[in-house]
mmCIF file of C-alpha atoms and ligand atoms in Angstrom:
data_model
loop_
_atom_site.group_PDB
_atom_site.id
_atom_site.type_symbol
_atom_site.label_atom_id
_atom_site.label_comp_id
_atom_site.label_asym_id
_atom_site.label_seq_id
_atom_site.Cartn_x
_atom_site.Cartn_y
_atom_site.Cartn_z
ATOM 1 C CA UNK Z 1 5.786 26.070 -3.807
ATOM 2 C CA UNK Z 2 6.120 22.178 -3.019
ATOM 3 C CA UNK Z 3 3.855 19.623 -1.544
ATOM 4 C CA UNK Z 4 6.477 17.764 1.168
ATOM 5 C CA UNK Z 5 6.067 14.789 3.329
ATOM 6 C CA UNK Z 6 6.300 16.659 6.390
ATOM 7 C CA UNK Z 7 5.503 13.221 8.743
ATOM 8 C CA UNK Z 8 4.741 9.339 9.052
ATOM 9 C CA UNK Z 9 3.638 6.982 10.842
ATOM 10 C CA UNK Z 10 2.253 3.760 10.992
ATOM 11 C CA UNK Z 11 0.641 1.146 12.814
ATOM 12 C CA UNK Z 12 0.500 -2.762 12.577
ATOM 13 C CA UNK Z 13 -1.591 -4.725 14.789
ATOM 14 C CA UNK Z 14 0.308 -6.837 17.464
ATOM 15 C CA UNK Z 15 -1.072 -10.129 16.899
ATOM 16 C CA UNK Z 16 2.264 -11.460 14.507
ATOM 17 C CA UNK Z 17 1.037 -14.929 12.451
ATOM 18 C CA UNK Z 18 3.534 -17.480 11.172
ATOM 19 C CA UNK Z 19 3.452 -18.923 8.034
ATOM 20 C CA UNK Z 20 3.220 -22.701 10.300
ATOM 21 C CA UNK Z 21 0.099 -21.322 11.606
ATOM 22 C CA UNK Z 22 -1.459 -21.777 7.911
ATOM 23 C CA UNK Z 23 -0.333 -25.317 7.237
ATOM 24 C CA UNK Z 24 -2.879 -26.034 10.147
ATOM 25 C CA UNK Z 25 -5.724 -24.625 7.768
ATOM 26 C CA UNK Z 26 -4.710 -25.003 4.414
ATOM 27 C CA UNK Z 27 -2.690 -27.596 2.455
ATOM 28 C CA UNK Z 28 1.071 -25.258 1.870
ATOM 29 C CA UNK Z 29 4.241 -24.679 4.062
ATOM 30 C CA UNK Z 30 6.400 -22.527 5.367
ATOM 31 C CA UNK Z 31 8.870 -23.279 2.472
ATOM 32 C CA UNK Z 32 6.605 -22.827 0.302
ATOM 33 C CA UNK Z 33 5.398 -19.727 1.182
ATOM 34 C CA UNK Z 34 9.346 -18.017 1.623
ATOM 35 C CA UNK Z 35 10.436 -19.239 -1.311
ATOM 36 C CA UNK Z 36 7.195 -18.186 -3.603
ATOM 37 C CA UNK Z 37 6.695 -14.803 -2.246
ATOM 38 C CA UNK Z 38 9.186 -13.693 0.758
ATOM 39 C CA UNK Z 39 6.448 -13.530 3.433
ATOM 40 C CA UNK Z 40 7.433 -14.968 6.799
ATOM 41 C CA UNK Z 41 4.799 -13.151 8.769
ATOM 42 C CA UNK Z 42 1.952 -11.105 8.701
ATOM 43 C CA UNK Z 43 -0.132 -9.204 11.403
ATOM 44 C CA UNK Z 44 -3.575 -9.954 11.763
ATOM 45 C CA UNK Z 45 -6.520 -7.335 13.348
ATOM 46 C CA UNK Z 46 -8.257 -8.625 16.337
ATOM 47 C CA UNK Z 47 -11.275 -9.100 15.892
ATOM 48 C CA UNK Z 48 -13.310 -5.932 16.975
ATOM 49 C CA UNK Z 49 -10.382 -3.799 15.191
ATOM 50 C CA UNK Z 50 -12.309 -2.055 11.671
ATOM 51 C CA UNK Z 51 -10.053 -0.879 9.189
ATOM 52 C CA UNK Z 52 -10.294 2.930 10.284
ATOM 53 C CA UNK Z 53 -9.100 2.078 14.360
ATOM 54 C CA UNK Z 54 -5.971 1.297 12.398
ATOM 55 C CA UNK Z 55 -6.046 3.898 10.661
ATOM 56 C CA UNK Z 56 -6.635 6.698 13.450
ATOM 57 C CA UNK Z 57 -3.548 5.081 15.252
ATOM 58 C CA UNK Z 58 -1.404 5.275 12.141
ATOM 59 C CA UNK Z 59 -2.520 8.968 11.442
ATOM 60 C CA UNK Z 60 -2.628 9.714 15.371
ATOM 61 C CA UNK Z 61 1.233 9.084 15.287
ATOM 62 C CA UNK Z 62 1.779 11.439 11.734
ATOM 63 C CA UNK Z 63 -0.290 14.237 12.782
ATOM 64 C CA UNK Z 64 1.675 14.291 16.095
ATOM 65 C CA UNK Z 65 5.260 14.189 14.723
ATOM 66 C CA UNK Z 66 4.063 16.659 12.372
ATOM 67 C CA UNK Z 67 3.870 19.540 14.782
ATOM 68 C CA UNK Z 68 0.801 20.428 12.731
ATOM 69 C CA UNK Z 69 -2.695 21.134 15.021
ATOM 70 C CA UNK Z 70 -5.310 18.410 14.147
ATOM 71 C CA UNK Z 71 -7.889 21.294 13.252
ATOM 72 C CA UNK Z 72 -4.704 22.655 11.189
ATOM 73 C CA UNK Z 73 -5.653 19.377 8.721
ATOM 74 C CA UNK Z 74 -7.516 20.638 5.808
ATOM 75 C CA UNK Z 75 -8.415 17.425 4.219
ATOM 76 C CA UNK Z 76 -8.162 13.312 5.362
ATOM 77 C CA UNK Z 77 -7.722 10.624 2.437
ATOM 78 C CA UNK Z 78 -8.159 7.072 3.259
ATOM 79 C CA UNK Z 79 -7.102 4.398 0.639
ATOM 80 C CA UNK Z 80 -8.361 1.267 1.538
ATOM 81 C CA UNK Z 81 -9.547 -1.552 -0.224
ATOM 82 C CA UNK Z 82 -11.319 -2.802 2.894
ATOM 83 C CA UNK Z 83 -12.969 0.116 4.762
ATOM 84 C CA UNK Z 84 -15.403 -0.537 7.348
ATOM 85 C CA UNK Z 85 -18.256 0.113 5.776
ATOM 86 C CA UNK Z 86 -18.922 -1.034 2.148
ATOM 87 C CA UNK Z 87 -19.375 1.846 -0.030
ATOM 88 C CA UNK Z 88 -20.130 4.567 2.910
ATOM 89 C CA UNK Z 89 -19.713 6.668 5.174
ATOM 90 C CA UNK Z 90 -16.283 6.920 4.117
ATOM 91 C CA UNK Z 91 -13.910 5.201 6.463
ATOM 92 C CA UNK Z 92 -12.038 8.997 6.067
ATOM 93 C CA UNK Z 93 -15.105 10.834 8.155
ATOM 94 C CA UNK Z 94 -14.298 8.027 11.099
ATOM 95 C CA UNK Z 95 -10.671 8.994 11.252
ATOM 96 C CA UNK Z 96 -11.306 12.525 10.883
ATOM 97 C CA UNK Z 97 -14.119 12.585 13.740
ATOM 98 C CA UNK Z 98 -11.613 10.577 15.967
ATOM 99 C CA UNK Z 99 -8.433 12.710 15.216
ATOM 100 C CA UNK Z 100 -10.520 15.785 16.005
ATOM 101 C CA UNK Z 101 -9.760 17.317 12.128
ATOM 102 C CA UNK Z 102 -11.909 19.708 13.102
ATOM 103 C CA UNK Z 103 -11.735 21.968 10.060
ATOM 104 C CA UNK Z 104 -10.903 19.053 7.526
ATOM 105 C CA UNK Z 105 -13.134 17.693 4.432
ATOM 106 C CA UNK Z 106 -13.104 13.596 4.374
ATOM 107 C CA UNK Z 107 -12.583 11.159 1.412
ATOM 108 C CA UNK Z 108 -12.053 7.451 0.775
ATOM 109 C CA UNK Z 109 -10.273 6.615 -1.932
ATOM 110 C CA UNK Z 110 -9.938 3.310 -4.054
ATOM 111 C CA UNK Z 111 -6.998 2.753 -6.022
ATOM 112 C CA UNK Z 112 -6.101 -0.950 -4.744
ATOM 113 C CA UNK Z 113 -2.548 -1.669 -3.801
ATOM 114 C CA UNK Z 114 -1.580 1.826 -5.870
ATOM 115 C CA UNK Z 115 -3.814 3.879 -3.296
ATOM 116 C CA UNK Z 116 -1.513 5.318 -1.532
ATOM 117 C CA UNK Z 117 0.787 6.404 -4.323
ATOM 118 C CA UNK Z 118 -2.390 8.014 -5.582
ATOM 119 C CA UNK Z 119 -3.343 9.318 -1.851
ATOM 120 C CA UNK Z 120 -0.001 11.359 -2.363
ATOM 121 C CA UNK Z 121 -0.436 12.784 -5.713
ATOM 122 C CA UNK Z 122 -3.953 13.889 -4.719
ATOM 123 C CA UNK Z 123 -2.597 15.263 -1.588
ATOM 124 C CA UNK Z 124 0.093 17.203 -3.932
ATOM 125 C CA UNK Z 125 -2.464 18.380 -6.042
ATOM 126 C CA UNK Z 126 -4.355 19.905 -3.319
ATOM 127 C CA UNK Z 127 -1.436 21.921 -2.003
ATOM 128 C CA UNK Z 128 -0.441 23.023 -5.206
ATOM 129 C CA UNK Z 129 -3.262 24.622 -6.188
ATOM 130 C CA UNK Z 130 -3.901 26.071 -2.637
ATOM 131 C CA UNK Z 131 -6.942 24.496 -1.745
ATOM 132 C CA UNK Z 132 -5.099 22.771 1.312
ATOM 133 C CA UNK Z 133 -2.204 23.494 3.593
ATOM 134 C CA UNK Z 134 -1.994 20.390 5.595
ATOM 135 C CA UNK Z 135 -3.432 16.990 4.040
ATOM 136 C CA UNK Z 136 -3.352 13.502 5.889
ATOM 137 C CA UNK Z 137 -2.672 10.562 3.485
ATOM 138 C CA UNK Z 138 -3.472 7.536 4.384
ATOM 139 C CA UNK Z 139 -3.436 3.973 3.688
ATOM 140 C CA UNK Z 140 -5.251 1.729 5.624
ATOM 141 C CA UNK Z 141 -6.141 -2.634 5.317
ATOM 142 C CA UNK Z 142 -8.107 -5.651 7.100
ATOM 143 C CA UNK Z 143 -7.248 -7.378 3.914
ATOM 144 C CA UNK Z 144 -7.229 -10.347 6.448
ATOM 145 C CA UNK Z 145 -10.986 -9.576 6.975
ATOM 146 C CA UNK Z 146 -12.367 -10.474 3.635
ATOM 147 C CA UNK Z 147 -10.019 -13.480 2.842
ATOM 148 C CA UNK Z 148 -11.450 -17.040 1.742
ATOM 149 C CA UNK Z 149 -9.657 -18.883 4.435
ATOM 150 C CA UNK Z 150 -9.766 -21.933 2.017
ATOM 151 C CA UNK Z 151 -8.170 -20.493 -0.327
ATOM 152 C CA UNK Z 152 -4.643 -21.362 -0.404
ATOM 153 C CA UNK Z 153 -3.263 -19.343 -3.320
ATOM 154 C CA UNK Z 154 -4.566 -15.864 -1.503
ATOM 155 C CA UNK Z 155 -5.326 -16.410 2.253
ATOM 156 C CA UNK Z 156 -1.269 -16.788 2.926
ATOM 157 C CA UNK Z 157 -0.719 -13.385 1.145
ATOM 158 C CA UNK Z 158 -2.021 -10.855 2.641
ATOM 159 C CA UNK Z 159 -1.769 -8.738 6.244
ATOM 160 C CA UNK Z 160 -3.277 -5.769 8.335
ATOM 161 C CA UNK Z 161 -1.749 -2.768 8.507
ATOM 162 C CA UNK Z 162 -2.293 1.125 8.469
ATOM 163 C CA UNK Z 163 0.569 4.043 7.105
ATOM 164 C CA UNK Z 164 0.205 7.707 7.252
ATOM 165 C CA UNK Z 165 1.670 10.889 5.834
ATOM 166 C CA UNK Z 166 1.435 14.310 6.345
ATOM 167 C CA UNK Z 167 1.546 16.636 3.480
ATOM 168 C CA UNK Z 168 2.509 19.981 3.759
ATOM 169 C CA UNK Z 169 3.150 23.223 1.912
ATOM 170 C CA UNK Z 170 6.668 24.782 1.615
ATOM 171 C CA UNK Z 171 8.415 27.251 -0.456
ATOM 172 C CA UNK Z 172 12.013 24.789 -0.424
ATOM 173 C CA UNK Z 173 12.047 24.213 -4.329
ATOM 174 C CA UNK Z 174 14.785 21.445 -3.421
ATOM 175 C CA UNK Z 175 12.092 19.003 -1.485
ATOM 176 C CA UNK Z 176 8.804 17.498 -2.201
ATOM 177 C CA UNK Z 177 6.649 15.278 -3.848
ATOM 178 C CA UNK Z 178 8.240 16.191 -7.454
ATOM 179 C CA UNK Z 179 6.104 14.125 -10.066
ATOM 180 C CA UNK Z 180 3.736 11.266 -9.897
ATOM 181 C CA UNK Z 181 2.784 8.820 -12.603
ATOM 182 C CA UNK Z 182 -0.531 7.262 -11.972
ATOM 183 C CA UNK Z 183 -2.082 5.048 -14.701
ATOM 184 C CA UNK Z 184 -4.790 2.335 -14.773
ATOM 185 C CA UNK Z 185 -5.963 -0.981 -16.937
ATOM 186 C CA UNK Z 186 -9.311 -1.504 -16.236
ATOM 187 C CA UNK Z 187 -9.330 -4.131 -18.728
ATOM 188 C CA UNK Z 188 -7.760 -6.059 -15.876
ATOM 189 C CA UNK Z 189 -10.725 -5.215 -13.496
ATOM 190 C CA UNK Z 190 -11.696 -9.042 -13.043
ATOM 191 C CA UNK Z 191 -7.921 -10.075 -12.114
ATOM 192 C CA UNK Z 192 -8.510 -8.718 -8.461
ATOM 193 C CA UNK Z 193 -12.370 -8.672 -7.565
ATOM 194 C CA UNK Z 194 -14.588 -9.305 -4.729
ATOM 195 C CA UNK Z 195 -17.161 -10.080 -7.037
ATOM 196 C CA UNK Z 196 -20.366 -10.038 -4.469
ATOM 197 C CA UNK Z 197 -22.117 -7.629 -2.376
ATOM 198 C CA UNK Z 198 -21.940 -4.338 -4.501
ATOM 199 C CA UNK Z 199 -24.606 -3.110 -6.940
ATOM 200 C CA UNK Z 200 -22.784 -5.625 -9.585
ATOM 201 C CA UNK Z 201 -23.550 -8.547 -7.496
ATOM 202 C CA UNK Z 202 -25.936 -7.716 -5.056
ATOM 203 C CA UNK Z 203 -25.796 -9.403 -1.606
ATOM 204 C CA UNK Z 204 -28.819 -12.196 -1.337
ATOM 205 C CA UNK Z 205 -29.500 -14.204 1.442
ATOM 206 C CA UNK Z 206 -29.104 -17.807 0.576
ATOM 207 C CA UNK Z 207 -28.255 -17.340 -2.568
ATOM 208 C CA UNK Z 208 -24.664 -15.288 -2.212
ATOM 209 C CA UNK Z 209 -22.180 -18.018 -2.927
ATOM 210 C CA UNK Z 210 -19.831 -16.707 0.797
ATOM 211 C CA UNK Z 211 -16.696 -16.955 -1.456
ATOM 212 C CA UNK Z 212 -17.620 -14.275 -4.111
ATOM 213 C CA UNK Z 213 -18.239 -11.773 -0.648
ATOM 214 C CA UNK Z 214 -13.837 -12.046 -0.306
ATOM 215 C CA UNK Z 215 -11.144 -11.290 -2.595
ATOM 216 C CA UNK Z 216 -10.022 -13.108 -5.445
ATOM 217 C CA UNK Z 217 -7.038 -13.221 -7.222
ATOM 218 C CA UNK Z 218 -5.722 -14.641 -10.512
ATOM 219 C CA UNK Z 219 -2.468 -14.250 -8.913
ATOM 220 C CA UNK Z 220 -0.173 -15.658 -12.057
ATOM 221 C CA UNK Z 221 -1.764 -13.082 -13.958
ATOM 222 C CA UNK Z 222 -1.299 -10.299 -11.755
ATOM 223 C CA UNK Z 223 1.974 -10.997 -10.922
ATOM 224 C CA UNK Z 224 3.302 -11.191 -14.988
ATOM 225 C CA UNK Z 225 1.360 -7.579 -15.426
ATOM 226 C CA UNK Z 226 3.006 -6.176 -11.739
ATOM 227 C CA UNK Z 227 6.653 -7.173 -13.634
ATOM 228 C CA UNK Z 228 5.895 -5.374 -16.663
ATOM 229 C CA UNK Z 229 4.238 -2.373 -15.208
ATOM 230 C CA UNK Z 230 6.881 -1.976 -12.014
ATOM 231 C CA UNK Z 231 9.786 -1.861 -15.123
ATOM 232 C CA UNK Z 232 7.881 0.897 -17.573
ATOM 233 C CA UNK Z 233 6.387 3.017 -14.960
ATOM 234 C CA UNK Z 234 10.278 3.875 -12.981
ATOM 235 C CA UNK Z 235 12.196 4.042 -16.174
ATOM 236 C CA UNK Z 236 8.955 6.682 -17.588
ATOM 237 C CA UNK Z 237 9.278 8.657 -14.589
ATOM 238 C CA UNK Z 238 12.882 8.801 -14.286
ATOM 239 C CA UNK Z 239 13.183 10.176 -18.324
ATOM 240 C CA UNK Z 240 10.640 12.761 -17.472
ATOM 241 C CA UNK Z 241 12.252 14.131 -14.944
ATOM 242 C CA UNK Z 242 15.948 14.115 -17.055
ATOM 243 C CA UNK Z 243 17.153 11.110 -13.708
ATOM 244 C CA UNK Z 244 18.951 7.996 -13.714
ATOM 245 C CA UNK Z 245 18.596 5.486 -11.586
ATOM 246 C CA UNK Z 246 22.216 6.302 -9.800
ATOM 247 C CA UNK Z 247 19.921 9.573 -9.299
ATOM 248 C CA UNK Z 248 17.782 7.620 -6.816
ATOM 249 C CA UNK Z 249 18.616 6.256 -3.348
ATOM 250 C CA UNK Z 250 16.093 4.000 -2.776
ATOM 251 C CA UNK Z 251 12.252 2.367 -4.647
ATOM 252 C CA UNK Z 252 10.091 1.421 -2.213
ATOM 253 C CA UNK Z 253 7.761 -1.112 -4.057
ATOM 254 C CA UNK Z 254 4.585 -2.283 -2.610
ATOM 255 C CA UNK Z 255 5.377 -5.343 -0.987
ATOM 256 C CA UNK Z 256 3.394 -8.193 -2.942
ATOM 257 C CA UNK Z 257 6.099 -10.715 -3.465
ATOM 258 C CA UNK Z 258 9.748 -10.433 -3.295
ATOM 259 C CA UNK Z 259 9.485 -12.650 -6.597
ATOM 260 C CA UNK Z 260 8.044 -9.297 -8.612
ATOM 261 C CA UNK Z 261 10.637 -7.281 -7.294
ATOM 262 C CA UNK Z 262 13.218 -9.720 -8.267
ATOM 263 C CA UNK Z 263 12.341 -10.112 -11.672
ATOM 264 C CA UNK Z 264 11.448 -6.391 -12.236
ATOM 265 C CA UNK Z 265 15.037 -5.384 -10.656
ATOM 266 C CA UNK Z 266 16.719 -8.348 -12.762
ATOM 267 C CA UNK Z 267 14.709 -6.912 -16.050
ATOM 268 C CA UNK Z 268 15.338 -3.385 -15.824
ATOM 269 C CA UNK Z 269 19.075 -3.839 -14.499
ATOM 270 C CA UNK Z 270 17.990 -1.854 -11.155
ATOM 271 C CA UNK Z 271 20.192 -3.819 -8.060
ATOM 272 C CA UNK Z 272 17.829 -5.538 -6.017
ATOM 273 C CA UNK Z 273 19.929 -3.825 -2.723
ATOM 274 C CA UNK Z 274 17.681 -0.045 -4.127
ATOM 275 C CA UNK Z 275 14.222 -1.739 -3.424
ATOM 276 C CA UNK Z 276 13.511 -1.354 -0.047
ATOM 277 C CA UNK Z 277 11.287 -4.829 1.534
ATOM 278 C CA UNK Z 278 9.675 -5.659 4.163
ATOM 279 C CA UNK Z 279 7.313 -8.355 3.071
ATOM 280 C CA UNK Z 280 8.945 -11.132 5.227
ATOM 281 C CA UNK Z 281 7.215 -9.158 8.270
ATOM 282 C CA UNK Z 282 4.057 -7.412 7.163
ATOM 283 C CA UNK Z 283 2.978 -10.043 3.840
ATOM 284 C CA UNK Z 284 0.670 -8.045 1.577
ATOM 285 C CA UNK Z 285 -1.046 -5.038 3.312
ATOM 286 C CA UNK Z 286 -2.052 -3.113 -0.090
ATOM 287 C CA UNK Z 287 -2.453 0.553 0.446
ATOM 288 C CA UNK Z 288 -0.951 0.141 3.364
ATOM 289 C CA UNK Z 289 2.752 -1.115 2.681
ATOM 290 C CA UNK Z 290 4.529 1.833 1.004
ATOM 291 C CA UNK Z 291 3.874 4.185 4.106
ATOM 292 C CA UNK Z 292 4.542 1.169 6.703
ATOM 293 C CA UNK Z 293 7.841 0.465 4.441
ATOM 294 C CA UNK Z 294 8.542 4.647 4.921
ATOM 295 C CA UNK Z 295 7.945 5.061 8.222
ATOM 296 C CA UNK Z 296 10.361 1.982 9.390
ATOM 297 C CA UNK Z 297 12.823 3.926 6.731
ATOM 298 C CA UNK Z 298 12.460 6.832 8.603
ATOM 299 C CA UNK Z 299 12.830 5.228 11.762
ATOM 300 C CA UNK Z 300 15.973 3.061 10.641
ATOM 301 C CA UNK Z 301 17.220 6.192 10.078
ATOM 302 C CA UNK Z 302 17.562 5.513 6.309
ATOM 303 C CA UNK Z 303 16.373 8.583 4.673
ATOM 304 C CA UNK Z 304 17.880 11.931 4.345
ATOM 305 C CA UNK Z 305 16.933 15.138 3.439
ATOM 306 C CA UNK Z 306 17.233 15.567 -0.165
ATOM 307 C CA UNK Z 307 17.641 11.482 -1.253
ATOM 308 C CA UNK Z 308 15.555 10.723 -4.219
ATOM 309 C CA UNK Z 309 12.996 8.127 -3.735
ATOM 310 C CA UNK Z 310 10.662 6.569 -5.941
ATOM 311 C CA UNK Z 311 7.239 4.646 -4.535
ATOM 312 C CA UNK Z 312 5.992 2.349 -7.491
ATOM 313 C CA UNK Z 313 3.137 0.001 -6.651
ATOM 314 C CA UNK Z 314 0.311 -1.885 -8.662
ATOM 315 C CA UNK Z 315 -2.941 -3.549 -7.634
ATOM 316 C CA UNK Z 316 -6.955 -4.050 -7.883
ATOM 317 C CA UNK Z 317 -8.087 -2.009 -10.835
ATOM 318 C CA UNK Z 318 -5.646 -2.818 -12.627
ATOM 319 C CA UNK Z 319 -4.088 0.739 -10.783
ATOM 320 C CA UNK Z 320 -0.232 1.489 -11.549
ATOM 321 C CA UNK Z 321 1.797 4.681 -10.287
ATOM 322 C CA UNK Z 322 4.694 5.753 -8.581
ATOM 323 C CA UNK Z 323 5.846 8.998 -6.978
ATOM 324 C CA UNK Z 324 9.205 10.590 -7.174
ATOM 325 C CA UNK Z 325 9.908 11.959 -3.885
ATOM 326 C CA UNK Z 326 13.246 14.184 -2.870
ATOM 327 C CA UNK Z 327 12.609 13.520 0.905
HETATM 328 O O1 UT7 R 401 -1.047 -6.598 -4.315
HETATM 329 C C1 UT7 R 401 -1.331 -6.829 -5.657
HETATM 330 C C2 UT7 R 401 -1.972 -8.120 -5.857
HETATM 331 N N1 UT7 R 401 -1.233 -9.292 -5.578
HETATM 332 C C3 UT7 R 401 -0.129 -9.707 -6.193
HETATM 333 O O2 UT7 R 401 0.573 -8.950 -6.789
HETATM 334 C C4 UT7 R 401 0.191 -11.162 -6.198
HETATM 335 C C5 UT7 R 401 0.708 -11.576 -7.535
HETATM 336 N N2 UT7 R 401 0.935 -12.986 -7.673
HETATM 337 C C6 UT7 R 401 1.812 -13.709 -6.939
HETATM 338 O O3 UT7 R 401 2.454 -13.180 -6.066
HETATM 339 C C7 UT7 R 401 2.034 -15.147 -7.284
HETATM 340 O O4 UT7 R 401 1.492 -15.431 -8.548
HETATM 341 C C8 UT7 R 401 1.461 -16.141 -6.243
HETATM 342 C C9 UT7 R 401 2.232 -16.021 -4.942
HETATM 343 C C10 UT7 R 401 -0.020 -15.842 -6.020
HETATM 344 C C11 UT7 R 401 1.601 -17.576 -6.756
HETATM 345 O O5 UT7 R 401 2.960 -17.881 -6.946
HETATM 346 P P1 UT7 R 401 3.434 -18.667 -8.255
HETATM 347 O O6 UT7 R 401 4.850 -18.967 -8.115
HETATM 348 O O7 UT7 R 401 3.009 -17.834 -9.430
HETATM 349 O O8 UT7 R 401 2.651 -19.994 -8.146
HETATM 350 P P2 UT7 R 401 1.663 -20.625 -9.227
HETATM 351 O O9 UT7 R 401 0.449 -19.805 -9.379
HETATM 352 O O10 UT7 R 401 2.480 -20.928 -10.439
HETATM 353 O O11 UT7 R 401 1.231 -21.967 -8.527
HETATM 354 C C12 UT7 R 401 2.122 -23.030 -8.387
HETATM 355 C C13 UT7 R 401 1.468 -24.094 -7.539
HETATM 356 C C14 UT7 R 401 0.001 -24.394 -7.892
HETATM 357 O O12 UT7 R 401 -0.159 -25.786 -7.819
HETATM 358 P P3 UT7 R 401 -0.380 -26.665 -9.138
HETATM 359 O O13 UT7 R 401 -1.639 -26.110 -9.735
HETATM 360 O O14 UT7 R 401 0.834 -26.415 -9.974
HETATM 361 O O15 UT7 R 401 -0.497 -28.026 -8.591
HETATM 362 C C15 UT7 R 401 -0.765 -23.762 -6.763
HETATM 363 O O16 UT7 R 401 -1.964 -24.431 -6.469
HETATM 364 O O17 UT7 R 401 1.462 -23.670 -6.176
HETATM 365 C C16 UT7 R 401 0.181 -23.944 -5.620
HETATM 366 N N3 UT7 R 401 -0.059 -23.044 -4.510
HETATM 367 C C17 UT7 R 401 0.329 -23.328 -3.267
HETATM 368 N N4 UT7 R 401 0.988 -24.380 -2.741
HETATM 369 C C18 UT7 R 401 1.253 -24.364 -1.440
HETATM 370 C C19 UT7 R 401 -0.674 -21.837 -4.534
HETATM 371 N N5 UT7 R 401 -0.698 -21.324 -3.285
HETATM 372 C C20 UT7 R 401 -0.075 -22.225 -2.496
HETATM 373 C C21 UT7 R 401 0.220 -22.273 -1.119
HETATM 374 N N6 UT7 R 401 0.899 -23.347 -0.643
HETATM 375 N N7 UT7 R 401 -0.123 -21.291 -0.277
#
């Protein structure tokens, strides 16, 4: 039996932000922006959207083109990095409530950037074993929510967005979610924090420097280990699965910077034309790029059944991973 990505979907909130729209309120450019990271645009939540109304339209969308009955859903995964609530209820129980998954168990899960890579493998895992027939994976940001919006180096990063998949069981050996490699540096952890408001920190009126409540990023940092870990983690899982690259028709990276995925394609030899990017639209949405990068695949028409894929992302943690798909 194989786990297979039976549906996506996605969502992106319609409010579409230039990158002239953040020389008004911090000191960069346009140019600047392009040429460091790719990012043209990003989409930005209004202001009484929460992470999980994102993430009920994204999964809305799956579960329908799924053909699959909402109480049919055995289990809902959120990754977020920025659910609505901190620490719980789980922004899952929200979508599940909504989505009417009746008969379905609810779980958050936190892997950064890598969450939905690991939202898939635990979805697998599930299926495998036979503790689920139908799981919803999904990946869902307000990164834009819990910005410094004096912060130059991060605020012009990062986007809202929600993508969804549903996982099913099916007895074609030829399809599926075929192998997963999902590794973490925790050594990293202080890289990509929001150091305030958790049981670390602990929230304290007047005294809780505001800053320390959003993220922060030692972006140079981050972006020499995403290099490094985008190159070892493909060329691992293609040996242990006896593949080449010419094996694969497409990697769909998590969209941090096209810079990373130029230098990783340029060090491991892999032509930039097999990453698949949409950062100059969407900017940074974390868990939320891989599945908004598959579903316009899907809708572009791109994929076909039985093309190799391979997801690879990296993030807050440090978190690592990719999935080999044969869609
Ligand atoms: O999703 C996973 C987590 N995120 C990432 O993977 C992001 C990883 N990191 C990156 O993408 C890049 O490191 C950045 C985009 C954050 C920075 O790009 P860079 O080419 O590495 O720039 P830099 O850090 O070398 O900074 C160069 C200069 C600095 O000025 P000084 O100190 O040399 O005077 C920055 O202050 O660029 C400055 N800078 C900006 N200038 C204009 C930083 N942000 C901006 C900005 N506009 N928005």
């Amino acid at each position: 039996m194989r786990a297979v990505i039976k549906s996506i979907g996605a969502y992106a909130p319609p409010r579409r932000v230039s990158n002239d729209e953040f020389a008004k309120i911090v000191d960069t450019t346009d140019e600047w922006i392009v040429s460091h990271t790719g990012i043209r645009f990003r989409h930005i939540a209004a202001d009484d959207q929460a992470a999980s109304d994102m993430a009920i339209e994204a999964g809305k969308i799956a579960v329908e083109r799924s053909g699959i009955a909402p109480e049919d859903i055995d289990l809902v995964i959120v990754s977020s990095a920025s659910s609505d609530y901190l620490g719980f209820p789980a922004t899952a129980c929200i979508v599940q409530n909504t989505l009417g998954l009746k008969h379905a168990g609810a779980m958050d899960l936190l892997a950064g950037c890598t969450g939905f890579i690991y939202g898939l493998e635990t979805a697998k895992n599930f299926i495998i074993s036979g503790s689920a027939k139908a799981v919803l994976v999904i990946g869902a940001e307000i990164l834009t929510r819990i910005m410094n919006w004096s912060d130059r180096n991060t605020c012009v990063l990062f986007g809202d967005g929600a993508g969804a998949a549903v996982v099913t069981a099916s007895d074609d050996d030829d399809r599926g979610i075929i192998d997963s490699i999902l590794r973490a540096d925790g050594s990293g952890a202080e890289l990509l924090e929001r150091p305030a408001g958790g049981t670390r920190k602990p929230f304290k009126p007047g005294e809780t420097d505001p800053s320390e409540l959003c993220l922060r990023m030692d972006g140079g940092k981050v972006y020499t280990f995403a290099v490094r870990v985008i190159v070892v983690t493909i060329k691992a899982l293609l040996e242990q699965n006896n593949l080449t690259i010419d094996d694969i028709k497409y990697i769909v990276p998590h969209q941090a910077n096209s810079r990373i995925i130029e230098a990783a394609s340029k060090r491991s030899r892999i032509p930039l034309e097999k990453f698949y990017l949409n950062i100059q639209e969407y900017a940074n949405t974390s868990a939320a790029s891989i599945p908004l990068a598959l579903n316009e695949m899907t809708e572009k028409n791109l994929l076909k059944k039985g093309d190799k894929i391979i997801t690879v992302g990296f993030g807050a943690g440090l978190t690592y991973g990719a999935n080999l798909i044969v869609w």
